[in-house]
CSV table of C-alpha atoms in Angstrom, one decimal:
chain,number,residue,atom,x,y,z
H,8,MET,CA,16.4,16.5,-5.9
H,9,PRO,CA,15.0,14.9,-2.7
H,10,ASN,CA,12.6,17.2,-1.0
H,11,SER,CA,13.2,17.1,2.7
H,12,ALA,CA,10.0,19.2,3.3
H,13,ILE,CA,7.9,16.1,2.4
H,14,THR,CA,6.5,14.8,5.7
H,15,GLU,CA,5.1,11.4,6.7
H,16,GLN,CA,1.7,12.9,6.5
H,17,ASP,CA,2.4,13.9,2.8
H,18,VAL,CA,3.4,10.3,2.2
H,19,THR,CA,0.2,9.0,3.6
H,20,LEU,CA,-1.8,11.6,1.6
H,21,VAL,CA,-0.1,10.6,-1.7
H,22,GLU,CA,-0.7,6.9,-0.9
H,23,LEU,CA,-4.3,7.7,-0.1
H,24,LEU,CA,-4.9,9.6,-3.2
H,25,ASP,CA,-3.2,7.0,-5.3
H,26,ARG,CA,-5.6,4.4,-3.9
H,27,LEU,CA,-8.7,6.5,-3.9
H,28,LEU,CA,-8.3,7.9,-7.4
H,29,ASP,CA,-6.9,4.9,-9.2
H,30,THR,CA,-8.7,2.0,-7.6
H,31,GLY,CA,-12.1,1.0,-6.4
H,32,VAL,CA,-15.2,0.1,-8.3
H,33,VAL,CA,-15.4,2.3,-11.3
H,34,VAL,CA,-18.9,3.1,-12.4
H,35,ARG,CA,-19.6,4.4,-15.9
H,36,GLY,CA,-22.8,5.3,-17.5
H,37,ASP,CA,-25.3,8.1,-17.9
H,38,LEU,CA,-26.9,7.6,-14.5
H,39,CYS,CA,-23.9,8.6,-12.5
H,40,ILE,CA,-20.8,10.7,-12.3
H,41,SER,CA,-17.4,9.3,-11.5
H,42,VAL,CA,-14.0,10.6,-11.4
H,43,ALA,CA,-12.5,8.2,-13.9
H,44,ASP,CA,-10.2,10.4,-15.9
H,45,VAL,CA,-8.2,12.1,-13.2
H,46,ASP,CA,-4.7,13.1,-14.2
H,47,LEU,CA,-2.4,11.1,-12.1
H,48,VAL,CA,0.8,12.6,-13.3
H,49,TYR,CA,1.4,14.9,-10.3
H,50,LEU,CA,0.7,12.0,-8.0
H,51,GLN,CA,3.4,9.9,-9.7
H,52,ILE,CA,5.9,12.7,-9.4
H,53,SER,CA,5.0,13.2,-5.7
H,54,LEU,CA,5.4,9.5,-5.1
H,55,LEU,CA,8.9,9.6,-6.7
H,56,LEU,CA,9.8,12.6,-4.6
H,57,THR,CA,8.5,10.9,-1.5
H,58,SER,CA,10.4,7.7,-2.2
H,59,MET,CA,13.6,9.7,-2.7
H,60,ALA,CA,13.0,11.6,0.5
H,61,LYS,CA,12.5,8.4,2.3
H,62,MET,CA,15.6,6.8,0.9
H,63,THR,CA,17.7,9.9,1.7
H,64,SER,CA,16.6,9.9,5.3
H,65,VAL,CA,17.4,6.2,5.5
H,66,LEU,CA,20.8,6.8,4.0
H,67,GLU,CA,21.5,9.7,6.4
H,68,ALA,CA,20.4,7.6,9.3
H,69,LYS,CA,22.9,4.9,8.2
H,70,ASN,CA,25.7,7.3,7.8
G,30,MET,CA,-30.4,23.3,-5.0
G,31,ASP,CA,-30.1,19.8,-6.7
G,32,ASN,CA,-28.5,17.0,-4.8
G,33,GLY,CA,-26.8,13.8,-6.0
G,34,TYR,CA,-26.1,10.6,-4.2
G,35,TYR,CA,-22.5,9.9,-3.2
G,36,LEU,CA,-21.8,6.1,-3.0
G,37,TYR,CA,-19.1,4.9,-0.5
G,38,ALA,CA,-19.4,1.2,-0.4
G,39,VAL,CA,-21.5,-1.9,-0.8
G,40,LEU,CA,-21.9,-4.7,1.7
G,41,GLN,CA,-24.1,-7.7,2.5
G,42,ASN,CA,-27.7,-6.7,3.4
G,43,GLU,CA,-27.6,-8.2,6.9
G,44,ALA,CA,-24.2,-6.6,7.8
G,45,GLY,CA,-25.4,-3.3,6.5
G,46,SER,CA,-28.6,-3.3,8.5
G,47,ASP,CA,-26.6,-3.9,11.8
G,48,ILE,CA,-24.2,-1.0,11.2
G,49,ASP,CA,-24.7,2.3,13.2
G,50,LEU,CA,-24.3,4.7,10.4
G,51,ASP,CA,-24.1,7.7,12.7
G,52,ALA,CA,-20.9,6.2,14.2
G,53,CYS,CA,-19.4,5.8,10.7
G,54,GLY,CA,-19.6,9.4,9.6
G,55,ALA,CA,-16.6,11.7,9.3
G,56,ARG,CA,-17.4,14.4,11.9
G,57,THR,CA,-14.1,16.2,11.4
G,58,GLY,CA,-13.4,19.9,11.4
G,59,GLN,CA,-16.5,22.0,11.2
G,60,ALA,CA,-18.6,19.4,9.6
G,61,ALA,CA,-21.9,18.9,11.5
G,62,THR,CA,-22.9,15.8,9.7
G,63,GLY,CA,-21.1,12.6,8.7
G,64,GLY,CA,-21.3,12.5,4.9
G,65,MET,CA,-19.2,14.1,2.1
G,66,GLY,CA,-19.6,17.8,2.0
G,67,GLY,CA,-20.7,17.8,5.7
G,68,ARG,CA,-24.3,18.6,5.1
G,69,TYR,CA,-26.0,15.2,5.0
G,70,GLU,CA,-25.9,12.0,7.1
G,71,LEU,CA,-25.0,8.5,5.8
G,72,GLN,CA,-27.9,6.4,4.6
G,73,ARG,CA,-28.4,2.9,3.3
G,74,VAL,CA,-30.4,1.4,0.5
G,75,ASN,CA,-31.0,-2.3,0.3
G,76,PHE,CA,-31.4,-4.0,-3.0
G,77,ARG,CA,-31.2,-7.7,-4.0
G,78,GLY,CA,-29.5,-8.9,-0.9
G,79,LEU,CA,-26.9,-6.1,-0.8
G,80,CYS,CA,-26.7,-2.8,1.0
G,81,ALA,CA,-25.3,0.4,-0.5
G,82,ILE,CA,-24.1,3.1,1.8
G,83,TYR,CA,-24.5,6.7,0.4
G,84,SER,CA,-25.1,10.2,1.4
G,85,GLU,CA,-26.7,13.1,-0.4
G,86,VAL,CA,-24.3,15.7,-1.7
G,87,PRO,CA,-24.9,19.1,-3.4
G,88,LEU,CA,-24.3,18.9,-7.1
G,89,SER,CA,-23.0,22.4,-6.9
G,90,GLU,CA,-19.9,20.9,-5.2
G,91,PHE,CA,-20.0,17.2,-6.5
G,92,GLY,CA,-21.6,17.6,-9.9
G,93,GLN,CA,-19.6,16.5,-13.0
G,94,GLU,CA,-18.1,19.9,-13.7
G,95,SER,CA,-17.8,21.1,-10.1
G,96,LEU,CA,-16.1,17.9,-9.2
G,97,LYS,CA,-13.6,18.1,-12.0
G,98,GLN,CA,-12.8,21.7,-11.0
G,99,ASN,CA,-12.5,20.8,-7.3
G,100,MET,CA,-10.1,17.9,-8.1
G,101,GLY,CA,-7.7,20.5,-9.2
G,102,ASN,CA,-7.8,22.2,-5.9
G,103,LEU,CA,-5.3,20.3,-3.7
G,104,GLU,CA,-6.8,21.7,-0.4
G,105,TRP,CA,-10.3,20.6,-1.4
G,106,LEU,CA,-9.0,17.3,-2.7
G,107,GLU,CA,-7.1,16.5,0.5
G,108,ASN,CA,-10.0,17.3,2.7
G,109,ALA,CA,-12.5,15.3,0.6
G,110,ALA,CA,-10.1,12.3,0.2
G,111,ARG,CA,-9.5,12.1,3.9
G,112,ARG,CA,-13.2,12.4,4.6
G,113,HIS,CA,-14.0,9.7,2.1
G,114,ASP,CA,-11.3,7.5,3.7
G,115,VAL,CA,-12.5,8.0,7.2
G,116,ILE,CA,-16.0,7.0,6.3
G,117,VAL,CA,-14.9,3.9,4.3
G,118,ARG,CA,-12.5,3.0,7.1
G,119,ASN,CA,-15.2,3.3,9.7
G,120,LEU,CA,-17.5,1.1,7.6
G,121,SER,CA,-14.7,-1.4,7.0
G,122,ALA,CA,-14.0,-1.6,10.7
G,123,LEU,CA,-17.5,-2.8,11.3
G,124,ALA,CA,-18.2,-5.1,8.4
G,125,THR,CA,-16.7,-6.5,5.2
G,126,ILE,CA,-17.3,-4.0,2.4
G,127,VAL,CA,-16.5,-3.3,-1.2
G,128,PRO,CA,-15.3,0.3,-1.4
G,129,VAL,CA,-16.4,2.4,-4.4
G,130,ARG,CA,-14.1,4.7,-6.1
G,131,PHE,CA,-13.8,8.3,-4.7
G,132,GLY,CA,-16.1,10.7,-6.4
G,133,THR,CA,-18.8,8.3,-7.6
G,134,VAL,CA,-22.0,10.3,-7.5
G,135,PHE,CA,-25.4,9.1,-8.9
G,136,LEU,CA,-28.1,11.4,-10.0
G,137,SER,CA,-30.8,9.3,-8.4
G,138,LEU,CA,-31.2,6.4,-6.0
G,139,THR,CA,-32.5,4.3,-8.9
G,140,GLY,CA,-29.0,4.8,-10.3
G,141,ILE,CA,-27.5,3.1,-7.2
G,142,GLU,CA,-30.0,0.3,-7.5
G,143,LYS,CA,-29.1,-0.3,-11.1
G,144,PHE,CA,-25.4,-0.3,-10.2
G,145,VAL,CA,-26.0,-2.9,-7.5
G,146,ASP,CA,-28.2,-4.9,-9.9
G,147,ASP,CA,-25.6,-4.8,-12.7
G,148,TYR,CA,-22.6,-5.7,-10.5
G,149,GLY,CA,-24.3,-7.7,-7.7
G,150,THR,CA,-22.7,-11.0,-8.6
G,151,GLU,CA,-19.2,-9.6,-8.7
G,152,ILE,CA,-19.6,-7.5,-5.6
G,153,THR,CA,-20.8,-10.6,-3.7
G,154,ALA,CA,-17.7,-12.5,-4.9
G,155,LEU,CA,-15.5,-9.6,-3.7
G,156,LEU,CA,-17.2,-9.6,-0.3
G,157,ASP,CA,-16.3,-13.3,0.1
G,158,LYS,CA,-12.7,-12.6,-0.9
G,159,PHE,CA,-12.4,-9.6,1.5
G,160,ASP,CA,-13.9,-11.3,4.5
G,161,GLY,CA,-11.7,-10.7,7.6
G,162,CYS,CA,-9.0,-8.9,5.6
G,163,TRP,CA,-7.5,-5.4,5.2
G,164,GLU,CA,-5.2,-4.2,2.6
G,165,MET,CA,-1.5,-3.5,3.2
G,166,GLY,CA,0.8,-1.7,0.8
G,167,ILE,CA,4.5,-2.4,0.3
G,168,THR,CA,6.6,-0.1,-1.8
G,169,LEU,CA,10.0,-1.4,-2.8
G,170,SER,CA,12.4,1.3,-3.9
G,171,PHE,CA,15.7,0.4,-5.7
G,172,ASP,CA,18.6,2.7,-5.9
G,173,LYS,CA,20.4,1.6,-9.1
G,174,ALA,CA,23.8,3.0,-8.1
G,175,LEU,CA,23.8,1.2,-4.8
G,176,VAL,CA,22.4,-2.0,-6.2
G,177,VAL,CA,25.0,-2.1,-9.0
G,178,ALA,CA,27.8,-1.4,-6.5
G,179,ARG,CA,26.4,-4.3,-4.4
G,180,LEU,CA,26.3,-6.6,-7.5
G,181,GLU,CA,29.9,-5.6,-8.6
G,182,GLY,CA,31.2,-7.1,-5.3
G,183,LYS,CA,30.2,-10.6,-6.4
G,184,ASP,CA,29.7,-10.5,-10.1
G,185,ASP,CA,32.7,-11.6,-12.3
G,186,GLU,CA,31.4,-10.1,-15.5
G,187,LEU,CA,31.0,-6.6,-14.0
G,188,ARG,CA,34.4,-6.8,-12.3
G,189,GLN,CA,36.1,-7.9,-15.5
G,190,LEU,CA,34.6,-5.1,-17.5
G,191,ASP,CA,35.6,-2.6,-14.9
G,192,THR,CA,39.2,-4.0,-15.0
G,193,LYS,CA,39.2,-3.7,-18.8
G,194,ILE,CA,38.1,-0.1,-18.7
G,195,ARG,CA,40.9,0.8,-16.4
G,196,GLN,CA,43.5,-1.0,-18.5
G,197,ALA,CA,42.3,-0.1,-22.0
G,198,THR,CA,43.1,2.9,-24.3
G,199,GLU,CA,40.8,5.8,-24.2
G,200,GLY,CA,38.8,4.6,-27.3
G,201,ALA,CA,38.5,1.1,-26.2
G,202,ALA,CA,37.6,2.2,-22.6
G,203,TYR,CA,34.6,4.1,-24.1
G,204,LEU,CA,33.3,1.0,-25.8
G,205,PHE,CA,33.9,-1.1,-22.6
G,206,ARG,CA,32.0,1.6,-20.6
G,207,LYS,CA,29.0,1.3,-23.0
G,208,LYS,CA,29.1,-2.5,-22.6
G,209,LEU,CA,29.3,-2.1,-18.9
G,210,GLU,CA,26.3,0.1,-18.8
G,211,GLN,CA,24.3,-2.4,-20.8
G,212,VAL,CA,25.3,-5.2,-18.5
G,213,GLN,CA,24.6,-3.1,-15.5
G,214,ASP,CA,21.1,-2.3,-16.8
G,215,ALA,CA,20.4,-6.0,-17.5
G,216,LYS,CA,21.6,-7.1,-14.1
G,217,PHE,CA,19.8,-4.4,-12.3
G,218,LYS,CA,16.5,-5.3,-14.1
G,219,LEU,CA,17.1,-9.0,-13.2
G,220,PHE,CA,17.9,-8.1,-9.6
G,221,VAL,CA,14.7,-6.0,-9.3
G,222,GLU,CA,12.6,-8.8,-10.8
G,223,GLU,CA,14.1,-11.4,-8.5
G,224,GLU,CA,13.7,-9.2,-5.4
G,225,VAL,CA,10.1,-8.4,-6.2
G,226,GLY,CA,9.5,-12.1,-6.8
G,227,ALA,CA,11.1,-13.0,-3.5
G,228,CYS,CA,9.1,-10.4,-1.6
G,229,THR,CA,5.9,-11.5,-3.3
G,230,LYS,CA,6.6,-15.1,-2.3
G,231,LEU,CA,7.3,-14.0,1.3
G,232,LEU,CA,4.1,-11.9,1.4
G,233,SER,CA,2.1,-14.8,0.0
G,234,GLN,CA,2.9,-16.9,3.1
G,235,THR,CA,0.9,-14.4,5.2
G,236,ALA,CA,-1.4,-12.6,2.7
G,237,ARG,CA,-4.4,-14.1,1.0
G,238,PHE,CA,-3.7,-12.2,-2.2
G,239,VAL,CA,-0.7,-10.2,-3.4
G,240,LYS,CA,-0.5,-8.1,-6.6
G,241,GLU,CA,1.9,-5.7,-8.2
G,242,GLU,CA,0.2,-2.3,-8.6
G,243,PRO,CA,0.1,-1.2,-11.3
G,244,PRO,CA,1.0,-4.6,-12.8
G,245,GLY,CA,4.1,-4.9,-15.0
G,246,THR,CA,6.0,-1.9,-13.8
G,247,ASN,CA,8.8,-1.1,-16.2
G,248,LYS,CA,11.8,-2.4,-14.4
G,249,ASP,CA,14.2,-0.7,-16.9
G,250,GLY,CA,13.5,2.5,-14.9
G,251,GLY,CA,16.0,5.2,-14.1
G,252,ALA,CA,18.3,5.7,-11.2
G,253,LEU,CA,15.5,5.1,-8.7
G,254,LEU,CA,12.8,2.6,-9.3
G,255,SER,CA,9.8,1.9,-7.2
G,256,VAL,CA,7.6,-1.2,-7.3
G,257,LYS,CA,4.3,-1.2,-5.4
G,258,LEU,CA,2.7,-4.3,-4.0
G,259,ALA,CA,-0.7,-4.6,-2.5
G,260,CYS,CA,-1.7,-7.4,-0.2
G,261,LEU,CA,-5.0,-8.6,1.2
G,262,VAL,CA,-4.1,-9.7,4.7
G,263,PRO,CA,-6.2,-11.4,7.3
G,264,ILE,CA,-6.5,-9.0,10.3
G,265,VAL,CA,-4.8,-11.4,12.6
G,266,HIS,CA,-1.7,-11.6,10.4
G,267,ILE,CA,-1.1,-7.8,9.8
G,268,ASP,CA,1.6,-7.5,12.5
G,269,ARG,CA,3.3,-10.6,11.3
G,270,LEU,CA,3.5,-9.3,7.8
G,271,ARG,CA,4.9,-6.0,9.0
G,272,SER,CA,7.6,-7.8,11.0
G,273,GLN,CA,8.5,-10.0,8.1
G,274,ILE,CA,9.1,-7.0,5.8
G,275,GLU,CA,10.9,-4.9,8.4
G,276,LEU,CA,13.3,-7.9,9.0
G,277,LEU,CA,13.8,-8.6,5.3
G,278,TYR,CA,14.6,-5.0,4.4
G,279,ASP,CA,16.3,-3.9,7.6
G,280,PRO,CA,18.2,-0.8,6.4
G,281,ALA,CA,21.1,-1.6,8.7
G,282,ARG,CA,21.6,-4.8,6.8
G,283,VAL,CA,20.3,-4.3,3.2
G,284,THR,CA,21.9,-1.9,0.7
G,285,GLY,CA,20.1,-0.4,-2.2
G,286,VAL,CA,16.6,-1.7,-1.5
G,287,PHE,CA,14.2,0.2,0.7
G,288,ALA,CA,10.8,-1.0,1.8
G,289,ALA,CA,7.9,1.3,2.9
G,290,ILE,CA,4.9,-0.2,4.5
G,291,THR,CA,1.5,1.5,4.5
G,292,GLY,CA,-1.8,0.4,5.9
G,293,PRO,CA,-3.9,-1.2,7.0
G,294,TRP,CA,-6.3,0.2,4.3
G,295,PRO,CA,-9.8,-0.8,3.3
G,296,PRO,CA,-9.4,-3.1,0.3
G,297,TYR,CA,-9.3,-0.3,-2.2
G,298,THR,CA,-6.8,-1.8,-4.6
G,299,PHE,CA,-8.7,-5.1,-4.8
G,300,SER,CA,-12.0,-3.6,-5.5
G,301,ARG,CA,-11.8,-3.2,-9.3
G,302,LEU,CA,-14.6,-5.1,-11.0
G,303,ALA,CA,-13.8,-7.4,-13.9
G,304,LYS,CA,-13.0,-5.5,-17.1
G,305,THR,CA,-15.7,-7.4,-19.0
G,306,ALA,CA,-18.4,-6.1,-16.7
G,307,ILE,CA,-17.1,-2.5,-16.9
G,308,GLY,CA,-16.8,-2.8,-20.7
G,309,LYS,CA,-20.3,-4.2,-20.9
G,310,GLU,CA,-21.6,-1.3,-18.7
G,311,ALA,CA,-19.8,1.3,-20.7
G,312,SER,CA,-20.9,0.0,-24.1
G,313,HIS,CA,-24.4,-0.5,-22.8
G,314,HIS,CA,-24.7,3.2,-22.1
G,315,ALA,CA,-22.7,4.4,-25.1
């Protein structure tokens, strides 16, 4: 179900996390630590909810 | 307490030397200093013509195990992610940079130098590619029911199947409905592919690079399907790109397709290094 509590700020945060955690130069090796294996499942779910919330609001505005 | 070295970005030596690092820090909330964790200032290290921007961080918060634990704490993660983004944005506003992934912490400055040494050629190529550009994100969301309803209005095959269902006996109607679902799926998939192609073509007129992110989204998706595009756009063309998308997907005019625009961002999505280099690095240390 669309979650109307999701705000524009949440959208930006999800977009931000999606970018920061899944992109950028990935460094591997024993000289450094890098968050390379972050579980992105919850982000994908959030993105889906966000998209649904956005669509719902657009539809409501149209109707 | 042991410290690590949190790496934010790499840029050309000359550009890096001119940047006022004090002005690029994230002095938000109660943080007294500009780096991650709020305890140390941003610093630079120059190596082989490139400049790496980093700050010290306590390993008690940013060490391998601590970081993994903190990543599960949404409040910590949001705070850290916003702080990282502010710093990278500030740097990006002053010079062309290659952002490094969130949470990259070296145990020594030598580690940063080795990284720059290993990836210097590719980083230099990315800096050329990013010059004068920011990243914009476009998410196209497709509502299958609305798109199919829109297609039915002008698709003979869909209309004929619909008519057959209404005229057939119950058993035959079931089979026709199955056939209709298959045809709807195929046409929805084709519609999404064509729409993404058209959007990519439009964006390519303004953007220097466009890519689907992640590539090859499964367009057989369920009732709602989202396709994300990332564009590397010259700063002077950002407003034009925004207007083009808003016009193309005006919700008052277009049914079933919704476009959300985000950005401008530092070129996060375009900063992956070639897989060959990453593989080489990984196997080298294995």
